[in-house]
Amino acid sequence: MPFRVTLPLTFGQRLAASERAQVGMWVCSGSTTAAEICAGSGVDWLLIDGEHAPLSLASIQEQLRAVAAYPVTPVVRVPANDRVLIKQYLDLGAQNLLVPMVDTPEQAAEAVRAARYPPAGVRGVGSALARGARWNRVEDYLGRANNEHVSLTVQIESATAVANAEVIAATDGVDAVFIGPSDLAASMGLIGQQTHPEVVAAVGRAIEAARRAGTKVGINAFDPAVAHGYLDQGVDFILVGADVALLARQSEALAARFIDERAGRAAGQERASY
């Protein structure tokens, strides 16, 4: 008799059950070791980024395997709102998807359809061939996947998306919305100014719109003071760091402490060539 697999709760289910904000971090390096280290850190969730990081389908699958042993919820960001990519990501075992650059309710509805089997959607059927259904070892995966085993979060990261935030968040099948302040600032002509008052105000409008729709809402914020501010506003989930950013900043701190300080230079001043 084949072994039967029980899949973990989805990100949407964990958000619905949690009494506090879910705190997470990005995994962008492509390293399974880094992913496993982050998975055991105590954060609630990880975002494995297939949009801006050089990750292949195979490397994402290996990272999902690496973190599966830990009590952390992995969410995978697809590169684009594309039904072929979404099908592949779901089949390789990503239960929880984040779809970037969703500006309209029509685009949100298309993401939902891509993530669901017919008749509710257009996801191709390949469960016997794929890790998503654990090669048909998940009981009635085809019948239960749409409502039980897949969670969809869409990303609001433009001025247009903020204007449409309430109807995007209210789209049937969207479990949560995630606000991206960096691209939002860029779309407003304020690139690199995520804390500009106009950007902060737009973020606030998006948060309130999601609340009116009754949909969970999250955001990215690496600055601790900004992150605490959003948590105080009551966001349901947040990203507060990234594996590559932690490595970059901490390696810089080591260089500053053991080279610059001992040489009497200000941190960041040009060093001798090695």
GROMACS .gro file of N, CA, C and O in nm, residues 155-214:
model
  240
  155GLN      N    1   0.047   4.074  -0.559
  155GLN     CA    2   0.130   4.187  -0.515
  155GLN      C    3   0.078   4.319  -0.573
  155GLN      O    4   0.060   4.334  -0.693
  156ILE      N    5   0.056   4.413  -0.482
  156ILE     CA    6   0.017   4.549  -0.517
  156ILE      C    7   0.142   4.635  -0.509
  156ILE      O    8   0.196   4.658  -0.400
  157GLU      N    9   0.189   4.683  -0.624
  157GLU     CA   10   0.316   4.755  -0.625
  157GLU      C   11   0.322   4.864  -0.731
  157GLU      O   12   0.428   4.891  -0.788
  158SER      N   13   0.209   4.927  -0.757
  158SER     CA   14   0.205   5.041  -0.848
  158SER      C   15   0.093   5.133  -0.805
  158SER      O   16   0.001   5.094  -0.731
  159ALA      N   17   0.098   5.258  -0.855
  159ALA     CA   18  -0.009   5.352  -0.824
  159ALA      C   19  -0.142   5.303  -0.878
  159ALA      O   20  -0.247   5.320  -0.814
  160THR      N   21  -0.139   5.238  -0.994
  160THR     CA   22  -0.261   5.182  -1.051
  160THR      C   23  -0.319   5.074  -0.960
  160THR      O   24  -0.440   5.068  -0.937
  161ALA      N   25  -0.231   4.988  -0.910
  161ALA     CA   26  -0.276   4.881  -0.821
  161ALA      C   27  -0.336   4.936  -0.692
  161ALA      O   28  -0.436   4.883  -0.642
  162VAL      N   29  -0.276   5.042  -0.638
  162VAL     CA   30  -0.331   5.103  -0.517
  162VAL      C   31  -0.471   5.155  -0.544
  162VAL      O   32  -0.563   5.138  -0.463
  163ALA      N   33  -0.491   5.218  -0.660
  163ALA     CA   34  -0.624   5.269  -0.695
  163ALA      C   35  -0.726   5.157  -0.707
  163ALA      O   36  -0.845   5.177  -0.678
  164ASN      N   37  -0.679   5.037  -0.745
  164ASN     CA   38  -0.768   4.921  -0.761
  164ASN      C   39  -0.760   4.823  -0.645
  164ASN      O   40  -0.812   4.712  -0.654
  165ALA      N   41  -0.696   4.863  -0.537
  165ALA     CA   42  -0.661   4.768  -0.430
  165ALA      C   43  -0.782   4.697  -0.373
  165ALA      O   44  -0.777   4.576  -0.347
  166GLU      N   45  -0.891   4.768  -0.350
  166GLU     CA   46  -1.005   4.703  -0.287
  166GLU      C   47  -1.067   4.595  -0.375
  166GLU      O   48  -1.099   4.485  -0.328
  167VAL      N   49  -1.081   4.622  -0.505
  167VAL     CA   50  -1.140   4.521  -0.593
  167VAL      C   51  -1.042   4.407  -0.619
  167VAL      O   52  -1.083   4.292  -0.637
  168ILE      N   53  -0.912   4.437  -0.621
  168ILE     CA   54  -0.813   4.330  -0.632
  168ILE      C   55  -0.823   4.238  -0.511
  168ILE      O   56  -0.829   4.115  -0.523
  169ALA      N   57  -0.825   4.298  -0.392
  169ALA     CA   58  -0.829   4.220  -0.269
  169ALA      C   59  -0.957   4.139  -0.256
  169ALA      O   60  -0.958   4.033  -0.194
  170ALA      N   61  -1.065   4.190  -0.314
  170ALA     CA   62  -1.195   4.123  -0.304
  170ALA      C   63  -1.213   4.013  -0.408
  170ALA      O   64  -1.314   3.942  -0.407
  171THR      N   65  -1.115   3.994  -0.496
  171THR     CA   66  -1.126   3.891  -0.600
  171THR      C   67  -1.136   3.753  -0.537
  171THR      O   68  -1.053   3.715  -0.454
  172ASP      N   69  -1.236   3.677  -0.576
  172ASP     CA   70  -1.255   3.543  -0.523
  172ASP      C   71  -1.134   3.456  -0.556
  172ASP      O   72  -1.092   3.447  -0.672
  173GLY      N   73  -1.075   3.394  -0.456
  173GLY     CA   74  -0.957   3.311  -0.476
  173GLY      C   75  -0.828   3.377  -0.435
  173GLY      O   76  -0.724   3.310  -0.427
  174VAL      N   77  -0.831   3.508  -0.411
  174VAL     CA   78  -0.712   3.578  -0.361
  174VAL      C   79  -0.713   3.569  -0.209
  174VAL      O   80  -0.805   3.620  -0.144
  175ASP      N   81  -0.614   3.504  -0.151
  175ASP     CA   82  -0.608   3.485  -0.006
  175ASP      C   83  -0.549   3.605   0.066
  175ASP      O   84  -0.583   3.631   0.181
  176ALA      N   85  -0.460   3.677  -0.002
  176ALA     CA   86  -0.392   3.790   0.063
  176ALA      C   87  -0.334   3.881  -0.044
  176ALA      O   88  -0.314   3.840  -0.159
  177VAL      N   89  -0.307   4.004  -0.004
  177VAL     CA   90  -0.236   4.098  -0.091
  177VAL      C   91  -0.109   4.142  -0.020
  177VAL      O   92  -0.106   4.156   0.102
  178PHE      N   93  -0.005   4.161  -0.100
  178PHE     CA   94   0.126   4.199  -0.047
  178PHE      C   95   0.169   4.328  -0.115
  178PHE      O   96   0.171   4.336  -0.238
  179ILE      N   97   0.201   4.428  -0.036
  179ILE     CA   98   0.236   4.559  -0.089
  179ILE      C   99   0.388   4.568  -0.105
  179ILE      O  100   0.463   4.539  -0.012
  180GLY      N  101   0.431   4.612  -0.225
  180GLY     CA  102   0.573   4.630  -0.253
  180GLY      C  103   0.608   4.777  -0.261
  180GLY      O  104   0.588   4.841  -0.365
  181PRO      N  105   0.659   4.837  -0.153
  181PRO     CA  106   0.685   4.981  -0.153
  181PRO      C  107   0.790   5.027  -0.253
  181PRO      O  108   0.785   5.141  -0.300
  182SER      N  109   0.886   4.942  -0.288
  182SER     CA  110   0.994   4.984  -0.379
  182SER      C  111   0.939   5.013  -0.518
  182SER      O  112   0.963   5.121  -0.575
  183ASP      N  113   0.868   4.918  -0.577
  183ASP     CA  114   0.812   4.942  -0.709
  183ASP      C  115   0.699   5.044  -0.704
  183ASP      O  116   0.678   5.119  -0.801
  184LEU      N  117   0.627   5.048  -0.593
  184LEU     CA  118   0.523   5.150  -0.578
  184LEU      C  119   0.585   5.289  -0.584
  184LEU      O  120   0.536   5.378  -0.655
  185ALA      N  121   0.695   5.310  -0.511
  185ALA     CA  122   0.763   5.439  -0.514
  185ALA      C  123   0.810   5.472  -0.655
  185ALA      O  124   0.795   5.586  -0.701
  186ALA      N  125   0.865   5.373  -0.724
  186ALA     CA  126   0.912   5.396  -0.861
  186ALA      C  127   0.797   5.438  -0.952
  186ALA      O  128   0.812   5.528  -1.036
  187SER      N  129   0.682   5.373  -0.936
  187SER     CA  130   0.568   5.405  -1.021
  187SER      C  131   0.514   5.545  -0.995
  187SER      O  132   0.447   5.603  -1.081
  188MET      N  133   0.546   5.599  -0.879
  188MET     CA  134   0.500   5.733  -0.842
  188MET      C  135   0.605   5.840  -0.874
  188MET      O  136   0.590   5.956  -0.835
  189GLY      N  137   0.714   5.800  -0.942
  189GLY     CA  138   0.820   5.894  -0.973
  189GLY      C  139   0.910   5.923  -0.855
  189GLY      O  140   0.981   6.025  -0.854
  190LEU      N  141   0.913   5.832  -0.758
  190LEU     CA  142   0.991   5.852  -0.635
  190LEU      C  143   1.081   5.731  -0.610
  190LEU      O  144   1.092   5.681  -0.498
  191ILE      N  145   1.148   5.686  -0.715
  191ILE     CA  146   1.228   5.564  -0.705
  191ILE      C  147   1.331   5.574  -0.593
  191ILE      O  148   1.397   5.676  -0.575
  192GLY      N  149   1.340   5.467  -0.513
  192GLY     CA  150   1.433   5.463  -0.402
  192GLY      C  151   1.387   5.536  -0.278
  192GLY      O  152   1.459   5.543  -0.179
  193GLN      N  153   1.264   5.588  -0.280
  193GLN     CA  154   1.214   5.668  -0.167
  193GLN      C  155   1.090   5.601  -0.106
  193GLN      O  156   0.981   5.657  -0.102
  194GLN      N  157   1.111   5.481  -0.054
  194GLN     CA  158   1.000   5.403  -0.001
  194GLN      C  159   0.932   5.468   0.119
  194GLN      O  160   0.817   5.438   0.150
  195THR      N  161   1.005   5.556   0.189
  195THR     CA  162   0.946   5.620   0.307
  195THR      C  163   0.903   5.764   0.278
  195THR      O  164   0.872   5.839   0.371
  196HIS      N  165   0.900   5.802   0.152
  196HIS     CA  166   0.849   5.935   0.117
  196HIS      C  167   0.703   5.945   0.164
  196HIS      O  168   0.627   5.847   0.153
  197PRO      N  169   0.662   6.060   0.218
  197PRO     CA  170   0.524   6.072   0.269
  197PRO      C  171   0.417   6.031   0.169
  197PRO      O  172   0.315   5.971   0.208
  198GLU      N  173   0.436   6.059   0.040
  198GLU     CA  174   0.336   6.021  -0.058
  198GLU      C  175   0.329   5.869  -0.076
  198GLU      O  176   0.221   5.812  -0.094
  199VAL      N  177   0.445   5.804  -0.069
  199VAL     CA  178   0.448   5.658  -0.079
  199VAL      C  179   0.385   5.595   0.044
  199VAL      O  180   0.302   5.503   0.034
  200VAL      N  181   0.419   5.646   0.161
  200VAL     CA  182   0.362   5.595   0.286
  200VAL      C  183   0.211   5.612   0.285
  200VAL      O  184   0.136   5.522   0.328
  201ALA      N  185   0.164   5.725   0.234
  201ALA     CA  186   0.019   5.748   0.227
  201ALA      C  187  -0.048   5.649   0.132
  201ALA      O  188  -0.157   5.597   0.161
  202ALA      N  189   0.018   5.619   0.019
  202ALA     CA  190  -0.036   5.522  -0.076
  202ALA      C  191  -0.041   5.382  -0.014
  202ALA      O  192  -0.138   5.307  -0.033
  203VAL      N  193   0.065   5.347   0.059
  203VAL     CA  194   0.065   5.219   0.130
  203VAL      C  195  -0.052   5.213   0.227
  203VAL      O  196  -0.123   5.112   0.235
  204GLY      N  197  -0.074   5.320   0.301
  204GLY     CA  198  -0.186   5.323   0.396
  204GLY      C  199  -0.319   5.304   0.327
  204GLY      O  200  -0.407   5.234   0.379
  205ARG      N  201  -0.336   5.364   0.208
  205ARG     CA  202  -0.461   5.347   0.135
  205ARG      C  203  -0.480   5.201   0.093
  205ARG      O  204  -0.591   5.148   0.098
  206ALA      N  205  -0.371   5.137   0.051
  206ALA     CA  206  -0.380   4.997   0.011
  206ALA      C  207  -0.413   4.907   0.129
  206ALA      O  208  -0.493   4.814   0.116
  207ILE      N  209  -0.353   4.935   0.244
  207ILE     CA  210  -0.384   4.856   0.364
  207ILE      C  211  -0.531   4.870   0.400
  207ILE      O  212  -0.600   4.770   0.427
  208GLU      N  213  -0.580   4.991   0.400
  208GLU     CA  214  -0.720   5.012   0.436
  208GLU      C  215  -0.814   4.949   0.333
  208GLU      O  216  -0.920   4.896   0.368
  209ALA      N  217  -0.776   4.953   0.205
  209ALA     CA  218  -0.859   4.891   0.102
  209ALA      C  219  -0.869   4.741   0.123
  209ALA      O  220  -0.977   4.681   0.109
  210ALA      N  221  -0.756   4.677   0.156
  210ALA     CA  222  -0.758   4.533   0.182
  210ALA      C  223  -0.846   4.500   0.302
  210ALA      O  224  -0.921   4.401   0.301
  211ARG      N  225  -0.838   4.583   0.404
  211ARG     CA  226  -0.922   4.561   0.522
  211ARG      C  227  -1.070   4.571   0.488
  211ARG      O  228  -1.152   4.492   0.537
  212ARG      N  229  -1.105   4.669   0.405
  212ARG     CA  230  -1.246   4.683   0.367
  212ARG      C  231  -1.295   4.559   0.291
  212ARG      O  232  -1.411   4.521   0.302
  213ALA      N  233  -1.203   4.499   0.215
  213ALA     CA  234  -1.238   4.378   0.140
  213ALA      C  235  -1.236   4.253   0.228
  213ALA      O  236  -1.278   4.146   0.183
  214GLY      N  237  -1.187   4.266   0.351
  214GLY     CA  238  -1.177   4.151   0.440
  214GLY      C  239  -1.066   4.055   0.402
  214GLY      O  240  -1.074   3.935   0.432
   0.00000   0.00000   0.00000
